[in-house]
Tab-separated table of C-alpha atoms in Angstrom:
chain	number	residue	atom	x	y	z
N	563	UNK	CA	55.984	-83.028	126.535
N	564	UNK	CA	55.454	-79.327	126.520
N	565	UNK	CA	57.802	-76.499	127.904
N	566	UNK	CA	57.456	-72.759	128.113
N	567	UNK	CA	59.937	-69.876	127.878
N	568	UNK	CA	57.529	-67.041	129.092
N	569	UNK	CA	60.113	-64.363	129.672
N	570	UNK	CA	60.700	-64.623	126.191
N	571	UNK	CA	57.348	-65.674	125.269
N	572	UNK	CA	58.643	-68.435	123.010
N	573	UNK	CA	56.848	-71.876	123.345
N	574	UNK	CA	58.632	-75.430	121.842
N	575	UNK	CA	56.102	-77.784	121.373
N	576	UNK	CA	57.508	-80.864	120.771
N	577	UNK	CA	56.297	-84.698	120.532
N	578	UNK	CA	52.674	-83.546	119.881
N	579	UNK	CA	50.246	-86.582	120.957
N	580	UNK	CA	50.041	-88.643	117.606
N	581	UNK	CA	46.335	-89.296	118.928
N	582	UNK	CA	45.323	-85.560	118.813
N	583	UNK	CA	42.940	-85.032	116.232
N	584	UNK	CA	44.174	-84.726	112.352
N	585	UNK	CA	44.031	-81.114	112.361
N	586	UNK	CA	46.491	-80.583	115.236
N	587	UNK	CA	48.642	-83.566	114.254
N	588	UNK	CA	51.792	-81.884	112.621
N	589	UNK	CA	53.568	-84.911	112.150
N	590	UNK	CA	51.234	-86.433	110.104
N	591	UNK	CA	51.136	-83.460	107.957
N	592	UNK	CA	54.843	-82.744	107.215
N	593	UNK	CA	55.563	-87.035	107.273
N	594	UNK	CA	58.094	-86.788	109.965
N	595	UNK	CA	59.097	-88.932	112.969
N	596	UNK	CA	59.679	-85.967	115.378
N	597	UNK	CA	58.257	-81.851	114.446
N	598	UNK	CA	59.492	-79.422	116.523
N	599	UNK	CA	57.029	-75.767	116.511
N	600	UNK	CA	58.245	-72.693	117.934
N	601	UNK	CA	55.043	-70.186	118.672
N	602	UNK	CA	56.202	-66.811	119.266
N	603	UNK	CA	54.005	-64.020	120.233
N	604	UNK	CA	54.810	-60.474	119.524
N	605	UNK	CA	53.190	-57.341	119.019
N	606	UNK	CA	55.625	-55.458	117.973
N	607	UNK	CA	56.440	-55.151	113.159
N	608	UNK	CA	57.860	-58.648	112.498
N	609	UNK	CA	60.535	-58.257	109.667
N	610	UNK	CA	60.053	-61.658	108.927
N	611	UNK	CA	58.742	-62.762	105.525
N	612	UNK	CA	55.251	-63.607	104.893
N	613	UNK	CA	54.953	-67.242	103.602
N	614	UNK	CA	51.584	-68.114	102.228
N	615	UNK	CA	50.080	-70.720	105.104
N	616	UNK	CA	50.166	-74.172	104.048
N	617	UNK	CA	46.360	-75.471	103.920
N	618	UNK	CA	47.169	-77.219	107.504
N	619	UNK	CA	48.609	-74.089	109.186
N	620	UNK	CA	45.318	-72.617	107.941
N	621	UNK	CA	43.288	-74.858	109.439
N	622	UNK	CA	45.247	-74.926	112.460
N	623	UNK	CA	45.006	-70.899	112.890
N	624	UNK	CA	41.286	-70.766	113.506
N	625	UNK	CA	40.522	-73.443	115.457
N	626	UNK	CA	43.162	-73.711	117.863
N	627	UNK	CA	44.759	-69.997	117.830
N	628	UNK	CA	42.392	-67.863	116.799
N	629	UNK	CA	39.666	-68.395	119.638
N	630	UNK	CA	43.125	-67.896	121.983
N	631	UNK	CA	44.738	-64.897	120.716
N	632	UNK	CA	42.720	-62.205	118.810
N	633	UNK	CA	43.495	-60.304	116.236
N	634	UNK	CA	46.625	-62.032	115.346
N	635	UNK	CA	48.289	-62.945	112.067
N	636	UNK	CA	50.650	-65.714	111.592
N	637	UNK	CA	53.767	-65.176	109.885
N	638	UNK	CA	55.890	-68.945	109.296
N	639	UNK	CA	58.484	-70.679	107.973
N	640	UNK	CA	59.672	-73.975	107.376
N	641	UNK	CA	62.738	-76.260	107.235
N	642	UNK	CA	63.095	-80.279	107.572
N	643	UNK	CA	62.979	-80.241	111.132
N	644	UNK	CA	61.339	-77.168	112.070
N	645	UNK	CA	58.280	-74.714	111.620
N	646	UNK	CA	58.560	-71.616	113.727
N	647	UNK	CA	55.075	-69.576	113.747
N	648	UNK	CA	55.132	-65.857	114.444
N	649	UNK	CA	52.154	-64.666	116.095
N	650	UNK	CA	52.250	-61.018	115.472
N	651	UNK	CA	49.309	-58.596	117.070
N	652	UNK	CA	47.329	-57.334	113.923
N	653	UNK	CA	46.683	-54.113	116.038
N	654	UNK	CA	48.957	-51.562	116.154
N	655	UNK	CA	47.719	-50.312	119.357
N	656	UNK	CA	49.092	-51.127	122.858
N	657	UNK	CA	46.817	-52.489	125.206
N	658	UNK	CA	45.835	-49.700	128.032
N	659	UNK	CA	44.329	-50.133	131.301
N	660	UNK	CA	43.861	-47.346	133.737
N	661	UNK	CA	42.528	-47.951	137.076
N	662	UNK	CA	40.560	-44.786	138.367
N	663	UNK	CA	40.522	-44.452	142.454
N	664	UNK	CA	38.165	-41.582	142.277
N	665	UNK	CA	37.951	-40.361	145.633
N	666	UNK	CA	38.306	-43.820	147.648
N	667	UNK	CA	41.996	-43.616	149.011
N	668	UNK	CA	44.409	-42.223	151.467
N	669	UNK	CA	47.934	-42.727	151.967
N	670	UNK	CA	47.359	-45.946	153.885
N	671	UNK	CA	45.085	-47.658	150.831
N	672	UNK	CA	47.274	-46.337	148.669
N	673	UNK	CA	50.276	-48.198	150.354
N	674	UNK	CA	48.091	-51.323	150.033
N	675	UNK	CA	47.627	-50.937	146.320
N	676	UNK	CA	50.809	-50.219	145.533
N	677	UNK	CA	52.230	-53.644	147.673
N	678	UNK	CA	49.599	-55.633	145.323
N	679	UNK	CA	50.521	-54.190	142.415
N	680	UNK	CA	54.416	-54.139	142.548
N	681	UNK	CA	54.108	-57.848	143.931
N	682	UNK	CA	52.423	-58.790	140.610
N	683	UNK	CA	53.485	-59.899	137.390
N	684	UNK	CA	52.262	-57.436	135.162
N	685	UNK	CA	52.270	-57.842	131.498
N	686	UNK	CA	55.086	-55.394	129.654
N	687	UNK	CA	52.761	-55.040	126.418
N	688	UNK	CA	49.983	-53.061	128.873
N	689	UNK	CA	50.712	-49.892	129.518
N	690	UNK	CA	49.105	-49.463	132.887
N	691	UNK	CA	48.178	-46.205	135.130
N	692	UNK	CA	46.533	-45.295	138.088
N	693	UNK	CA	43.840	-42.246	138.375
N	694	UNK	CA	45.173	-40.602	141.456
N	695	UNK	CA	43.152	-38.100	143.807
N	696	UNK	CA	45.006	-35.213	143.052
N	697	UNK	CA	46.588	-34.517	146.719
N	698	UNK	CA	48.306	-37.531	146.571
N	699	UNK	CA	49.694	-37.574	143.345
N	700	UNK	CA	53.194	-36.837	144.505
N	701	UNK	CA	52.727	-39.391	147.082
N	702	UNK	CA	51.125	-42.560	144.319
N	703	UNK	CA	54.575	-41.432	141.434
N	704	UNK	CA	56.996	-41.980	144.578
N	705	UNK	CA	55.460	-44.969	145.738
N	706	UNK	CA	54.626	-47.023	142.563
N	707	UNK	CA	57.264	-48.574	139.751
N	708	UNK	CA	57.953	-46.321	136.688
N	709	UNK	CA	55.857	-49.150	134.360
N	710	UNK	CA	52.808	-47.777	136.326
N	711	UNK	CA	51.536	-44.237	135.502
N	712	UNK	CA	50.143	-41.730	137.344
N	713	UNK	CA	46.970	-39.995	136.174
N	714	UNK	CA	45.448	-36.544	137.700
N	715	UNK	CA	41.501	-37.155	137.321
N	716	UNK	CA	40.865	-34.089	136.136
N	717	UNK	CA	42.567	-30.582	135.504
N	718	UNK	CA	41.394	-26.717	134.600
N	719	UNK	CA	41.262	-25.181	130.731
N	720	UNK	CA	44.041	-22.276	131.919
N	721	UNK	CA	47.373	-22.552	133.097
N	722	UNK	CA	46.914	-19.889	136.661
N	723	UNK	CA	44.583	-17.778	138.227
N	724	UNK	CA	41.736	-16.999	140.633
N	725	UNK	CA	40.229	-20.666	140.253
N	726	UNK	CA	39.915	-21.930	143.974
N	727	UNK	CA	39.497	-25.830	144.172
N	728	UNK	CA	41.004	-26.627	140.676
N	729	UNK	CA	44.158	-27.992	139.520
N	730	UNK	CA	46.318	-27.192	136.660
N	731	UNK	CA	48.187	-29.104	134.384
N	732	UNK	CA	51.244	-27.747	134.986
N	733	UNK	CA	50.538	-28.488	139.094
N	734	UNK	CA	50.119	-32.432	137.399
N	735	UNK	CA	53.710	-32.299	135.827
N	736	UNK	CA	55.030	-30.731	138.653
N	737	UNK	CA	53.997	-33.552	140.807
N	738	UNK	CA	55.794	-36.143	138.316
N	739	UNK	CA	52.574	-37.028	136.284
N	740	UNK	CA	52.067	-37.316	132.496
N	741	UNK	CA	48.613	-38.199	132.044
N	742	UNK	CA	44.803	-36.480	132.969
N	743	UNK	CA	41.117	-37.788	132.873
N	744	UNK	CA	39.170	-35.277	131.347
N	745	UNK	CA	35.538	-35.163	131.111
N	746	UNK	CA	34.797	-38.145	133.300
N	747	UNK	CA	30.741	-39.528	133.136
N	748	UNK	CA	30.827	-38.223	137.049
N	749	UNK	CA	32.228	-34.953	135.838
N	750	UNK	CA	29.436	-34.369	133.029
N	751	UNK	CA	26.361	-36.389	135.622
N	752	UNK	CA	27.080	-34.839	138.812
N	753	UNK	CA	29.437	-31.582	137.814
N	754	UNK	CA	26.969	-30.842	134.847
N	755	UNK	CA	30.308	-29.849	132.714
N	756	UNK	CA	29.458	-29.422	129.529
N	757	UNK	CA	31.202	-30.412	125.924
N	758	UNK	CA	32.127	-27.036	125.990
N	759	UNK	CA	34.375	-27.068	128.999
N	760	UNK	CA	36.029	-30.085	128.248
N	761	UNK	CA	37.131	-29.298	125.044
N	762	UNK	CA	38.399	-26.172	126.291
N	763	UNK	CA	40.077	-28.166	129.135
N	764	UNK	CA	41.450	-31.549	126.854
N	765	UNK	CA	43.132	-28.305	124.019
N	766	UNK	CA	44.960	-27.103	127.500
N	767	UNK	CA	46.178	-30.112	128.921
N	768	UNK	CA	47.588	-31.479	125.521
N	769	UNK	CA	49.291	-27.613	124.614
N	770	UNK	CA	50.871	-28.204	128.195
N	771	UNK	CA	52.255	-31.705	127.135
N	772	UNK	CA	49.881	-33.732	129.173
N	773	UNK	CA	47.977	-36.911	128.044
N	774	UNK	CA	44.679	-37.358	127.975
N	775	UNK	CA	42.283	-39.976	128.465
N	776	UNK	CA	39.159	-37.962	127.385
N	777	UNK	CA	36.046	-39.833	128.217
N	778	UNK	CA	33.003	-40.023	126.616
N	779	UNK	CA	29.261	-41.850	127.668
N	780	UNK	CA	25.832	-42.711	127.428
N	781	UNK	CA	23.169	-42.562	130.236
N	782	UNK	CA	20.009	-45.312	130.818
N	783	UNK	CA	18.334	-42.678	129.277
N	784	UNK	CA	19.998	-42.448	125.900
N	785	UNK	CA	20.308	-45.914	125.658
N	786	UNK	CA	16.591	-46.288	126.120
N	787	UNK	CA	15.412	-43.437	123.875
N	788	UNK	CA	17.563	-44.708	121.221
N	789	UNK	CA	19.550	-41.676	121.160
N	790	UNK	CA	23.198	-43.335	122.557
N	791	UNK	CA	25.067	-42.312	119.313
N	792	UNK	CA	23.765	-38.611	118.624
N	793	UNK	CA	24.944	-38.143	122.354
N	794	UNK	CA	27.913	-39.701	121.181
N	795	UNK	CA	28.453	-38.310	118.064
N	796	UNK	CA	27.974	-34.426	119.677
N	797	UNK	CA	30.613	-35.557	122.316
N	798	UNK	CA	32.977	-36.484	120.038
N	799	UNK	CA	32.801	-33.490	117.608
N	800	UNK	CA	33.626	-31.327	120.663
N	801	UNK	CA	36.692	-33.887	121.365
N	802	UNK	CA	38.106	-33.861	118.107
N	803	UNK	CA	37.938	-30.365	117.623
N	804	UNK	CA	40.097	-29.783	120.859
N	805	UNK	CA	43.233	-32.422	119.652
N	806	UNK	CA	46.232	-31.438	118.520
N	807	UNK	CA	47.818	-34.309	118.549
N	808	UNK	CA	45.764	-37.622	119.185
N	809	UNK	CA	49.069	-39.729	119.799
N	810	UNK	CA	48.491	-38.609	123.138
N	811	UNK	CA	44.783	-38.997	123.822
N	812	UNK	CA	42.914	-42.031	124.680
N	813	UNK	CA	39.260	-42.523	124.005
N	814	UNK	CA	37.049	-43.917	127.058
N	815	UNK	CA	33.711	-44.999	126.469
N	816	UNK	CA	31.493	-45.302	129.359
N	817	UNK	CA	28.179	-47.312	129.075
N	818	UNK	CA	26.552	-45.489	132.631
N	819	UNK	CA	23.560	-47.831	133.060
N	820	UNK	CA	26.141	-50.663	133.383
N	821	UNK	CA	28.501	-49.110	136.389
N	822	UNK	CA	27.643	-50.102	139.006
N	823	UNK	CA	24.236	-50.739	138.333
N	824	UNK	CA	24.262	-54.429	138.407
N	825	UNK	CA	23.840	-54.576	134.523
N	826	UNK	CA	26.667	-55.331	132.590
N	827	UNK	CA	26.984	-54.752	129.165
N	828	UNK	CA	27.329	-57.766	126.662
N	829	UNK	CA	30.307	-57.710	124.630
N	830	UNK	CA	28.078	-56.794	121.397
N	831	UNK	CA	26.569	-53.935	122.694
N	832	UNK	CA	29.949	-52.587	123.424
N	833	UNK	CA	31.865	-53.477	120.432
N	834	UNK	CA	29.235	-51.970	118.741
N	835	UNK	CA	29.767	-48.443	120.139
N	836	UNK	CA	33.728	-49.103	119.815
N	837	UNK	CA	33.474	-49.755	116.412
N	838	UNK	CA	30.912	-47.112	115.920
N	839	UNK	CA	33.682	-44.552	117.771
N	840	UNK	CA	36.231	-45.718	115.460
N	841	UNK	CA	34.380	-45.186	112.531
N	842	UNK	CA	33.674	-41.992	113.568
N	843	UNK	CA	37.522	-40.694	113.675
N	844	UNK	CA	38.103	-42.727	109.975
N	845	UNK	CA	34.841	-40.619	108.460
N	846	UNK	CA	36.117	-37.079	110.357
N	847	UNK	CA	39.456	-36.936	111.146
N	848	UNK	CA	41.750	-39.525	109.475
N	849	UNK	CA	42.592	-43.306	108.522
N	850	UNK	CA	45.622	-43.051	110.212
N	851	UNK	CA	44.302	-41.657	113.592
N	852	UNK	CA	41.227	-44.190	113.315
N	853	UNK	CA	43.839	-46.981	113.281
N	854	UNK	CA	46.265	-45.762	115.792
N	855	UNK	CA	43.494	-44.347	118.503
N	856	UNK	CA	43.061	-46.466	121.695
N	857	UNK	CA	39.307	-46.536	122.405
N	858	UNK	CA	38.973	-48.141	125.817
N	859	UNK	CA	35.637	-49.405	128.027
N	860	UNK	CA	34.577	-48.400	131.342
N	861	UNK	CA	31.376	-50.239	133.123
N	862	UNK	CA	31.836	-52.641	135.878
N	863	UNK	CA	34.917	-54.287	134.593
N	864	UNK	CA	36.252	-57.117	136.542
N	865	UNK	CA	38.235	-60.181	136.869
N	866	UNK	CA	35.009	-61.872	135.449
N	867	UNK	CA	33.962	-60.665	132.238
N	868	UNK	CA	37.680	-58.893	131.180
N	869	UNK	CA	39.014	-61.765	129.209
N	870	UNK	CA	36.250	-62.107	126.640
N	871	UNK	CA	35.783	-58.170	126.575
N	872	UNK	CA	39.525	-57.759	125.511
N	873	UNK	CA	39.117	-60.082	122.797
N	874	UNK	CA	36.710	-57.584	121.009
N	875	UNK	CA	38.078	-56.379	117.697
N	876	UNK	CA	38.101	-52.500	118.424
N	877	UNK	CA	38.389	-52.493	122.224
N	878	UNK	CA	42.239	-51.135	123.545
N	879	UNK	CA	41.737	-52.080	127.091
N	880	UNK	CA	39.417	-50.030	130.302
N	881	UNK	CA	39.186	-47.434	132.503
N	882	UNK	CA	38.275	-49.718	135.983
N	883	UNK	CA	36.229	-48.207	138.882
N	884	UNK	CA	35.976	-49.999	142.036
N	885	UNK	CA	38.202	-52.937	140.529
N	886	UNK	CA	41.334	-50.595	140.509
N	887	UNK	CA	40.685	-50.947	144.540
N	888	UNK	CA	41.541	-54.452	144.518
N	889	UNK	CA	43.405	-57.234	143.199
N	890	UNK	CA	40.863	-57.635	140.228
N	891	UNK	CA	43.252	-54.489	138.582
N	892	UNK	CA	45.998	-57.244	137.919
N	893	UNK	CA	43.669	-59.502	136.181
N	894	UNK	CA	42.395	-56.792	133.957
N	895	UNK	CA	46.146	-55.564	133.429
N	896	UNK	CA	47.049	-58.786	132.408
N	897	UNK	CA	43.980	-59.898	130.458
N	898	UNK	CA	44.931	-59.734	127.169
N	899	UNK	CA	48.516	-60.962	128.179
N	900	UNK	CA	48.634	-64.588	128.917
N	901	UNK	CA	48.438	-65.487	125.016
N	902	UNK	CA	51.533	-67.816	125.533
N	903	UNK	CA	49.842	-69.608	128.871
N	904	UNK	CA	46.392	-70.179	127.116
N	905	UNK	CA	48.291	-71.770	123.782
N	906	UNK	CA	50.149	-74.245	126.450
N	907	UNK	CA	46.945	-75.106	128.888
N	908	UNK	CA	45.446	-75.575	125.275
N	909	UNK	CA	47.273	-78.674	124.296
N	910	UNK	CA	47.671	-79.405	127.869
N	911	UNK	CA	44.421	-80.285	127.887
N	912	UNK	CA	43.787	-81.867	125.029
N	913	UNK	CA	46.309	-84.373	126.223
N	914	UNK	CA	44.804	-84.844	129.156
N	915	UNK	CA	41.292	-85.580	127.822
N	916	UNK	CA	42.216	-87.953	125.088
N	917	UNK	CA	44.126	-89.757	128.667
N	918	UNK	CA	40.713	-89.764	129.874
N	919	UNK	CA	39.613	-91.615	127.060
């Protein structure tokens, strides 16, 4: 018998199938007639105690929880009747996921996004926003729910002047928006802007208050001349030296021989580069900002392959292309969400294949 609380995220296991093999049978292993175990997943500081795991909870933790929640720690404790078991996020990073539209709406798509989206259950522990064309960002902030944010996807280095075709970040406020993509792959590929400009413009838009998802990328070419992380490196020098304050930046990394290319990157060759990135701020800037940075993915994300990338160790969610378009975006929102409904199908299904038996 199994039943969920999932606006509270709280599970209560209780009569776990005796037949269930030894590791999973907590009866057996605290000698009583009836165990009741309260999972509760959380990712925000626990001030619960930290008990030392009995040698059963530590077997139980990596073969049943780990593979279904990463990067968790289990915080527990036990009476006669009851073991509750905190799941607490080892990361103290929220999950981000912004969905770019590039230049692929109008009002009328936009309408239809925004009906998907507000229709869906999103997960509260994403923070989730939308890369608007910037003549409809008024129109996407007074359309959409005030849990999705509003990016501009891309802004100038100076507050006014003689600049015909740009947008400033103070025009982005104005419209009701908080965040900017600065130095987009298309920006650098087809706009040639250089490290130069984009540090200029990411020092701007975070002395104006904005936040910034500053991207950063490899081509096919880099990749293949073995030269992805001295691109990297020199793109990220040019970053850091531009932030102020890198609570309100987000690191994209773009792998562009995987967008929309056909190719998709295996999870090792990105968390590679992530965890390359985050070295990179420990070594030059700080521990603290290493730890507390969001480095996101970009490259052909989808409902398919977001799961098992959001379970990589130093990946903080994506910035989605042609996903953001359609429903895929709630998948991808809610990817590394449904902790509490993989635990239960879990033991769900264990039960029903020992039935089979």
């Amino acid at each position: 018998m199994y039943c969920t609380r999932l606006a509270s995220d709280v599970i209560k296991t209780s009569h776990l199938p005796s037949s269930l093999p030894s590791v999973l049978r907590l009866k057996r292993w605290y000698k009583l007639s009836m165990l009741r175990v309260i999972i509760t997943v959380t990712s925000q500081p626990t001030t619960s105690q930290v008990i030392p795991l009995t040698p059963q909870l530590q077997q139980l933790a990596p073969l049943v929880l780990t593979p279904l929640v990463p990067k968790l720690t289990l915080v527990t404790t036990t009476t006669t009747t009851t073991t509750s078991v905190v799941i607490k996020m080892d990361s103290q990073r929220r999950f981000f996921v912004i969905g770019n539209w590039k230049m692929n709406v109008d009002k009328s798509r936009i309408d239809s996004i925004v009906k998907f989206m507000t229709a869906a259950s999103l997960n509260p522990r994403t923070e989730a926003v939308v890369g608007c064309p910037s003549c409809y960002l008024s129109y996407a902030r007074q359309q959409l729910p005030n849990n999705i944010g509003v990016a501009a996807q891309n802004c100038y280095k100076v507050a006014k002047g003689n600049f015909s075709g740009e947008i400033s970040a103070a025009m982005i406020e104005d419209c009701g928006c908080e965040w900017v993509i600065l130095g987009h792959p298309e920006r650098r590929t087809i706009f040639h802007e250089p490290d130069d400009l984009i540090r200029e413009k990411v020092a701007h838009a975070l002395k104006s208050g904005l936040k910034v998802v500053a991207c950063v990328c490899e081509t096919k070419e880099d990749r293949d001349e073995g030269r992805t992380w001295q691109v990297l490196e020199a793109q990220m020098a040019s970053l850091a030296a531009s932030v102020s304050d890198w609570s309100r930046v987000v690191i994209a990394f773009e792998a562009l021989w995987a967008s929309n290319t056909g190719v998709l990157a295996t999870p090792n060759q990105v968390q590679e580069v992530l965890s390359q990135l985050r070295q990179w701020l420990r070594h030059n800037v700080s521990h603290s900002v290493a730890d507390t940075t969001r480095i996101i993915y970009a490259g052909s994300v989808s409902s398919d392959n977001c799961q098992e990338m959001a379970r990589l160790a130093d990946l903080d969610g994506f910035l989605v292309g042609s996903a953001a378009l359609r429903t895929d975006i709630i998948d991808i929102i809610n990817a590394r969400g449904s902790y509490v409904s993989r635990i239960v199908n879990f033991f769900s299904e264990q039960e029903r294949s020992l039935k089979r038996i």
